Amino acid sequence: MCGIFGYAGNGDVCKILYQGLKSLEYRGYDSAGMAVVGDKLNFIKDSGTVDDVLTNITFPVNSVGIAHTRWATHGKPNKINAHPHLDEKNKVAVVHNGIIENYKQLKNQLIKKGHIFKSKTDTEVIPHLIEENLSLGNFEAFKKAVAQLKGSYAIACVIEGSNKIYFAKRFSPLVLGVNGDYFLASDIVSFLRWTKQVIFIEENDIGYLEKGNLYIENNGKQVNRRPNEIRWNFEEAAKEGYEHFMLKEIFEQPQAIAQTLADKRLISFSKHMSELDKLVITSAGTSFHAGLALKYVSSLPLEVIIASEFSELYRGGEVLSISQSGETADTLRAVRLAKSLDHKINALVNVVGSTLTRLADKVIYTHAGPEIGVASTKTFTSQLAALFQLNALMEGKTLPEINVNPILKKADEIHSISKTLSKSNDIFYLGRGVNTVTAMEGALKMKELAYLHAEAYPGGELKHGPLALIEESLPVVAICPSDQNRDKMLGNIEEVKSRGAFIIGLGYEKDEELIELSDKFVAMPAVDSSLTPLYYSIPLQMLSYYTAIELKRNPDKPRNLAKSVTVE
Ligand code: M6R
């Protein structure tokens, strides 16, 4: 994962690198560093957050610079493994996102030539490879090094004595902000405060930038990449008084859903979908859950496959890939494989211009705005809104009005329930039908944010094994709207309650029987049964958020995770 930021312009380089990198911390936050170059190369790096390592850094030489926030893949998070990585003469500094698959082989070759390695990272081979060929000139040396790399990379590099940032991209995100100055970054959000003009660096692009000059080539030929204007603004990507991005994003759901449903492209895309014999959905994490929910409500022949499990076995039909970031490595691998098997690719994505949008034949968007919190919240409900609307349109209907505002008013009530949950080690989530998926999503959020063991089951499966785990006071979150599954769910709730479980019931506000069975009850409005996952996942997001708060976890930056999973 990791975040890369580079800057060449007339501003204060160290300050701009710090500010840009701060907005990329959601991509990784176990160590940070920067390198600023002119006649001399200055660098700093250490384990810790961007604030821990890079607050108030100034260097005497202040020409162009690169910075990095890390999510460890190879080597522990510590000072030596932090980026930038340098050659032994400290002339070449490199920051990298991705995985160099052949690094061991390259490292052995370089060691035989006398290079001395300090870190356990795959990245460190890059500055050594560049240094090997500096006599050819900086850009030639950079190109020669990149040509030897296998795997995925977004690389930024500075070299002593030069005012250029060298960069290369293959399978890892890299974008360029332009406003006279240049901002090279893993994500648009990091430079939105300075510019909305974006150049999307393409696969296998390699080039350099310096004040007032940009050069890119692909396959040995110079290419001219034009800027696009992005609609997101900086305010949308800021916390605006909320304690955490996640809380802000939970509260932005009414607008995110409405904006998503207002997109007229849903109509033409539903026509396209209705002509298909088969659709294979492939996605990861929460986006996979959105696809799974569609399978429960749609009559379209659908297969839903976790992206990392997608293989040659899945043949026939078109592919729909769902992703917030459009940069998830597992998802992109699945899509590339599907393309090689001649599947047409459709994508439902939140980030405009992301890699997935460029791989796909047809793209529709969720219009949720930037999502910074690692947990998917508003993008999940926006994905559900888009998918359920597509399904309704295929059936010649449209969705009833969606109003989730009354649920958002329950924040305090849900916070008080989370105080009980925070005292447990294990939590069960039960649902039936499409709300099995709601249970899965609720449990995922609880694991991700509060680090509590959470299991999701279809109510009917309890008796086939997991009931043995139910014991006195074990919290069971029961998702029980007044739909066709309600009566059977009530039976399942009775089963766990009679074995001592503590029931947190979510259901229709006037469901007296459920209220009676519940130790805590979250009253929900009457909702069309096909829309229940969209409504019911919101209190579950809040439950995880507040449980994390009670346990003093940072919900925006859960341990071991990063927002955009750009490595397989
Ligand atoms: O950007 P994507 O939607 O492709 O991301 C997929 C998953 O990594 C993501 O949904 C993850 O599961 C969430 N952080 C969970 O809240």
Coordinates of C-alpha atoms in Angstrom, one line a residue, residues 86-398:
L86 CA 19.4 5.0 -0.6
D87 CA 22.5 3.6 -2.3
E88 CA 25.5 3.3 0.0
K89 CA 26.9 6.6 -1.2
N90 CA 23.6 8.4 -0.3
K91 CA 23.4 9.9 -3.8
V92 CA 20.2 8.3 -4.9
A93 CA 17.0 8.3 -2.8
V94 CA 13.9 6.3 -3.7
V95 CA 10.3 6.0 -2.4
H96 CA 8.2 3.1 -3.6
N97 CA 4.8 1.6 -3.4
G98 CA 4.2 -1.9 -4.6
I99 CA 6.2 -5.1 -4.5
I100 CA 9.4 -5.9 -6.4
E101 CA 9.0 -9.7 -6.9
N102 CA 12.5 -10.4 -8.1
Y103 CA 14.3 -8.3 -5.5
K104 CA 16.1 -11.3 -3.9
Q105 CA 17.7 -12.2 -7.2
L106 CA 18.6 -8.6 -7.9
K107 CA 20.0 -8.1 -4.4
N108 CA 22.2 -11.1 -4.7
Q109 CA 23.6 -9.8 -8.0
L110 CA 24.2 -6.4 -6.5
I111 CA 25.9 -7.8 -3.3
K112 CA 28.3 -9.8 -5.6
K113 CA 29.2 -6.4 -7.2
G114 CA 30.0 -5.0 -3.7
H115 CA 26.8 -3.2 -2.8
I116 CA 26.0 -3.1 0.8
F117 CA 22.4 -3.4 1.9
K118 CA 21.0 -2.1 5.2
S119 CA 17.3 -2.9 5.1
K120 CA 15.1 -6.0 4.7
T121 CA 13.0 -4.3 2.1
D122 CA 12.4 -5.1 -1.6
T123 CA 12.7 -1.4 -2.4
E124 CA 16.4 -1.0 -1.5
V125 CA 17.5 -2.7 -4.7
I126 CA 16.2 0.2 -6.7
P127 CA 18.6 3.0 -5.6
H128 CA 21.5 0.5 -5.9
L129 CA 20.5 -0.5 -9.4
I130 CA 20.3 3.2 -10.3
E131 CA 23.7 4.0 -8.7
E132 CA 25.3 1.2 -10.8
N133 CA 24.6 3.1 -14.0
L134 CA 24.9 6.8 -13.1
S135 CA 27.7 7.2 -15.6
L136 CA 25.1 6.8 -18.3
G137 CA 23.3 9.9 -17.0
N138 CA 20.5 10.1 -14.4
F139 CA 17.5 9.3 -16.6
E140 CA 19.2 6.5 -18.5
A141 CA 20.4 5.0 -15.2
F142 CA 16.8 5.2 -13.8
K143 CA 15.3 3.6 -16.9
K144 CA 17.9 0.8 -16.9
A145 CA 17.1 0.1 -13.2
V146 CA 13.3 0.1 -13.8
A147 CA 13.7 -2.2 -16.8
Q148 CA 15.1 -4.9 -14.4
L149 CA 12.2 -4.8 -12.0
K150 CA 9.4 -7.4 -11.9
G151 CA 6.2 -6.9 -9.9
S152 CA 4.3 -3.7 -9.1
Y153 CA 5.6 -0.3 -8.5
A154 CA 5.0 3.4 -8.3
I155 CA 8.5 4.9 -7.8
A156 CA 9.8 8.4 -7.2
C157 CA 13.5 9.1 -7.1
V158 CA 15.8 12.1 -6.5
I159 CA 19.5 12.1 -7.3
E160 CA 22.1 14.4 -5.8
G161 CA 23.1 17.3 -8.0
S162 CA 19.8 17.2 -10.0
N163 CA 16.6 19.2 -9.6
K164 CA 14.5 16.5 -11.2
I165 CA 12.1 13.9 -9.7
Y166 CA 12.3 10.6 -11.7
F167 CA 9.2 8.4 -11.7
A168 CA 7.8 5.2 -13.0
K169 CA 4.5 3.3 -12.7
R170 CA 3.5 -0.3 -13.2
F171 CA 0.3 -1.6 -11.5
S172 CA 0.5 0.8 -8.5
P173 CA -1.3 4.1 -8.5
L174 CA 0.5 7.3 -9.4
V175 CA -1.1 10.6 -10.4
L176 CA 0.2 14.1 -11.1
G177 CA -1.3 17.4 -9.9
V178 CA -0.5 20.4 -12.1
N179 CA -0.8 24.1 -11.4
G180 CA 2.5 25.5 -12.7
D181 CA 4.0 23.4 -9.9
Y182 CA 4.0 19.6 -10.0
F183 CA 2.7 17.3 -7.3
L184 CA 3.4 13.6 -7.8
A185 CA 1.3 11.3 -5.6
S186 CA -0.4 8.0 -4.9
D187 CA -3.8 9.7 -4.7
I188 CA -5.5 12.9 -5.9
V189 CA -6.8 13.7 -2.4
S190 CA -3.2 14.6 -1.3
F191 CA -2.9 17.6 -3.7
L192 CA -6.5 18.8 -3.9
R193 CA -5.8 21.8 -1.7
W194 CA -3.4 23.1 -4.4
T195 CA -5.0 21.9 -7.7
K196 CA -7.8 19.9 -9.3
Q197 CA -5.9 19.5 -12.6
V198 CA -4.8 15.9 -12.7
I199 CA -2.6 13.9 -15.1
F200 CA -3.2 10.1 -14.7
I201 CA 0.2 8.4 -15.2
E202 CA -0.4 5.3 -17.4
E203 CA 0.9 1.8 -17.0
N204 CA 4.7 1.6 -17.9
D205 CA 5.0 5.4 -18.1
I206 CA 8.5 6.5 -17.0
G207 CA 9.7 10.1 -16.9
Y208 CA 10.8 13.0 -14.8
L209 CA 9.6 16.4 -13.7
E210 CA 11.2 19.6 -12.5
K211 CA 10.1 23.2 -12.0
G212 CA 8.2 24.1 -15.2
N213 CA 9.0 20.9 -17.1
L214 CA 7.4 17.4 -17.4
Y215 CA 8.8 14.6 -19.6
I216 CA 7.1 11.2 -19.9
E217 CA 7.8 8.3 -22.2
N218 CA 6.2 4.9 -22.7
N219 CA 7.7 2.0 -24.6
G220 CA 10.7 4.2 -25.5
K221 CA 8.6 7.0 -27.1
Q222 CA 7.7 10.4 -25.7
V223 CA 4.0 10.8 -24.8
N224 CA 1.9 13.8 -24.0
R225 CA -0.5 13.2 -21.2
R226 CA -3.2 16.0 -20.8
P227 CA -4.6 17.2 -17.5
N228 CA -8.2 16.4 -16.5
E229 CA -10.2 18.5 -14.1
I230 CA -11.4 16.7 -11.0
R231 CA -14.7 17.6 -9.3
W232 CA -13.8 16.7 -5.7
N233 CA -12.8 19.6 -3.5
F234 CA -10.4 20.0 -0.6
E235 CA -13.1 20.7 1.9
E236 CA -14.8 17.4 1.1
A237 CA -11.5 15.7 2.0
A238 CA -11.1 17.5 5.3
K239 CA -12.5 16.5 8.7
E240 CA -14.7 19.6 9.1
G241 CA -15.0 19.4 12.9
Y242 CA -15.7 15.7 13.1
E243 CA -13.5 13.8 15.5
H244 CA -12.7 11.2 12.8
F245 CA -13.1 10.9 9.0
M246 CA -15.1 7.7 9.6
L247 CA -17.7 9.5 11.6
K248 CA -17.9 12.3 9.1
E249 CA -18.3 9.8 6.3
I250 CA -21.0 7.9 8.2
F251 CA -22.9 11.2 8.4
E252 CA -22.4 12.0 4.7
Q253 CA -24.4 8.9 3.7
P254 CA -27.6 10.7 2.8
Q255 CA -25.8 12.9 0.3
A256 CA -23.6 10.2 -1.0
I257 CA -26.6 7.9 -1.7
A258 CA -28.6 10.7 -3.3
Q259 CA -25.7 11.8 -5.6
T260 CA -25.1 8.2 -6.7
L261 CA -28.8 7.7 -7.5
A262 CA -28.9 10.9 -9.5
D263 CA -26.5 9.6 -12.1
K264 CA -28.5 9.0 -15.3
R265 CA -25.9 6.5 -16.5
L266 CA -27.6 3.9 -14.2
I267 CA -30.4 3.8 -16.7
S268 CA -28.3 2.9 -19.8
F269 CA -26.2 0.6 -17.7
S270 CA -29.3 -1.3 -16.5
K271 CA -30.3 -1.8 -20.1
H272 CA -26.9 -3.3 -20.8
M273 CA -27.2 -5.5 -17.8
S274 CA -30.6 -6.8 -18.8
E275 CA -29.1 -8.0 -22.1
L276 CA -26.5 -10.2 -20.3
D277 CA -26.8 -14.0 -20.0
K278 CA -24.5 -14.0 -17.0
L279 CA -22.6 -11.6 -14.9
V280 CA -19.6 -12.4 -12.8
I281 CA -19.0 -9.9 -10.0
T282 CA -15.5 -9.9 -8.6
S283 CA -14.3 -7.6 -5.7
A284 CA -12.7 -7.5 -2.3
G285 CA -13.8 -6.8 1.3
T286 CA -16.7 -4.5 1.7
S287 CA -17.1 -4.1 -2.1
F288 CA -17.4 -7.9 -2.3
H289 CA -20.2 -7.7 0.2
A290 CA -22.0 -5.2 -2.0
G291 CA -21.9 -7.6 -4.9
L292 CA -23.1 -10.4 -2.7
A293 CA -26.1 -8.4 -1.6
L294 CA -27.1 -8.0 -5.3
K295 CA -27.0 -11.7 -5.8
Y296 CA -29.7 -12.1 -3.1
V297 CA -32.1 -9.6 -4.6
S298 CA -31.5 -10.0 -8.3
S299 CA -33.0 -12.5 -10.8
L300 CA -30.0 -12.0 -13.1
P301 CA -27.7 -15.1 -13.4
L302 CA -24.9 -13.9 -11.1
E303 CA -21.7 -15.3 -9.7
V304 CA -20.0 -13.3 -7.0
I305 CA -16.3 -14.2 -6.5
I306 CA -13.8 -12.7 -4.1
A307 CA -11.2 -11.1 -6.4
S308 CA -8.2 -12.9 -4.9
E309 CA -10.0 -16.2 -5.7
F310 CA -10.9 -15.3 -9.3
S311 CA -9.4 -17.8 -11.7
E312 CA -9.6 -19.3 -15.2
L313 CA -12.5 -21.4 -13.9
Y314 CA -14.9 -18.5 -14.3
R315 CA -15.8 -18.4 -17.9
G316 CA -18.7 -16.9 -19.9
G317 CA -20.6 -13.7 -19.3
E318 CA -19.4 -10.2 -18.5
V319 CA -17.5 -9.1 -15.4
L320 CA -18.6 -6.4 -13.0
S321 CA -15.9 -5.3 -10.7
I322 CA -16.9 -3.1 -7.7
S323 CA -14.3 -1.0 -5.9
Q324 CA -14.2 2.2 -3.9
S325 CA -10.6 3.0 -4.8
G326 CA -10.3 1.3 -8.2
E327 CA -6.8 0.4 -7.1
T328 CA -7.2 -2.8 -5.1
A329 CA -4.4 -5.1 -6.3
D330 CA -6.5 -8.3 -6.0
T331 CA -9.4 -6.7 -7.9
L332 CA -7.1 -5.4 -10.7
R333 CA -5.4 -8.8 -11.0
A334 CA -8.8 -10.5 -11.4
V335 CA -9.9 -7.9 -14.0
R336 CA -6.7 -8.3 -16.0
L337 CA -7.1 -12.1 -15.9
A338 CA -10.8 -11.7 -17.0
K339 CA -9.7 -9.5 -19.8
S340 CA -7.2 -12.0 -21.0
L341 CA -10.1 -14.6 -21.0
D342 CA -12.1 -12.2 -23.3
H343 CA -14.6 -11.2 -20.7
K344 CA -16.0 -7.6 -21.2
I345 CA -15.3 -5.6 -18.1
N346 CA -17.8 -3.3 -16.3
A347 CA -16.8 -1.4 -13.2
L348 CA -18.6 0.4 -10.4
V349 CA -16.0 2.7 -8.9
N350 CA -15.8 5.8 -6.6
V351 CA -12.5 7.2 -7.7
V352 CA -12.6 8.8 -11.1
G353 CA -9.6 8.0 -13.3
S354 CA -8.4 5.1 -11.1
T355 CA -6.7 2.1 -12.7
L356 CA -9.9 0.1 -12.7
T357 CA -11.8 2.7 -14.7
R358 CA -9.1 2.7 -17.3
L359 CA -9.1 -1.1 -17.6
A360 CA -12.9 -1.4 -17.9
D361 CA -15.0 -1.3 -21.1
K362 CA -17.9 0.4 -19.3
V363 CA -17.7 2.4 -16.0
I364 CA -20.4 3.7 -13.7
Y365 CA -19.6 5.6 -10.6
T366 CA -20.7 5.9 -7.0
H367 CA -20.6 9.6 -6.2
A368 CA -19.7 9.4 -2.6
G369 CA -16.9 11.9 -2.7
P370 CA -13.5 11.1 -1.1
E371 CA -13.5 8.4 1.6
I372 CA -10.5 8.8 3.8
G373 CA -11.3 6.5 6.8
V374 CA -9.9 3.1 6.2
A375 CA -13.3 1.5 6.8
S376 CA -15.7 1.7 3.9
T377 CA -18.9 3.4 5.0
K378 CA -20.6 5.8 2.6
T379 CA -19.1 4.1 -0.4
F380 CA -20.7 0.8 0.7
T381 CA -24.2 2.2 1.0
S382 CA -23.6 4.1 -2.3
Q383 CA -22.6 0.8 -4.0
L384 CA -25.7 -0.8 -2.6
A385 CA -27.9 2.1 -3.7
A386 CA -26.4 1.9 -7.3
L387 CA -26.7 -1.9 -7.5
F388 CA -30.2 -2.0 -6.1
Q389 CA -31.3 0.7 -8.4
L390 CA -29.8 -1.1 -11.4
N391 CA -31.8 -4.2 -10.3
A392 CA -35.0 -2.2 -9.9
L393 CA -34.5 -0.6 -13.3
M394 CA -34.0 -4.0 -14.9
E395 CA -37.4 -5.0 -13.4
G396 CA -39.0 -1.9 -14.8
K397 CA -39.2 -0.1 -11.4
T398 CA -37.2 2.4 -9.5

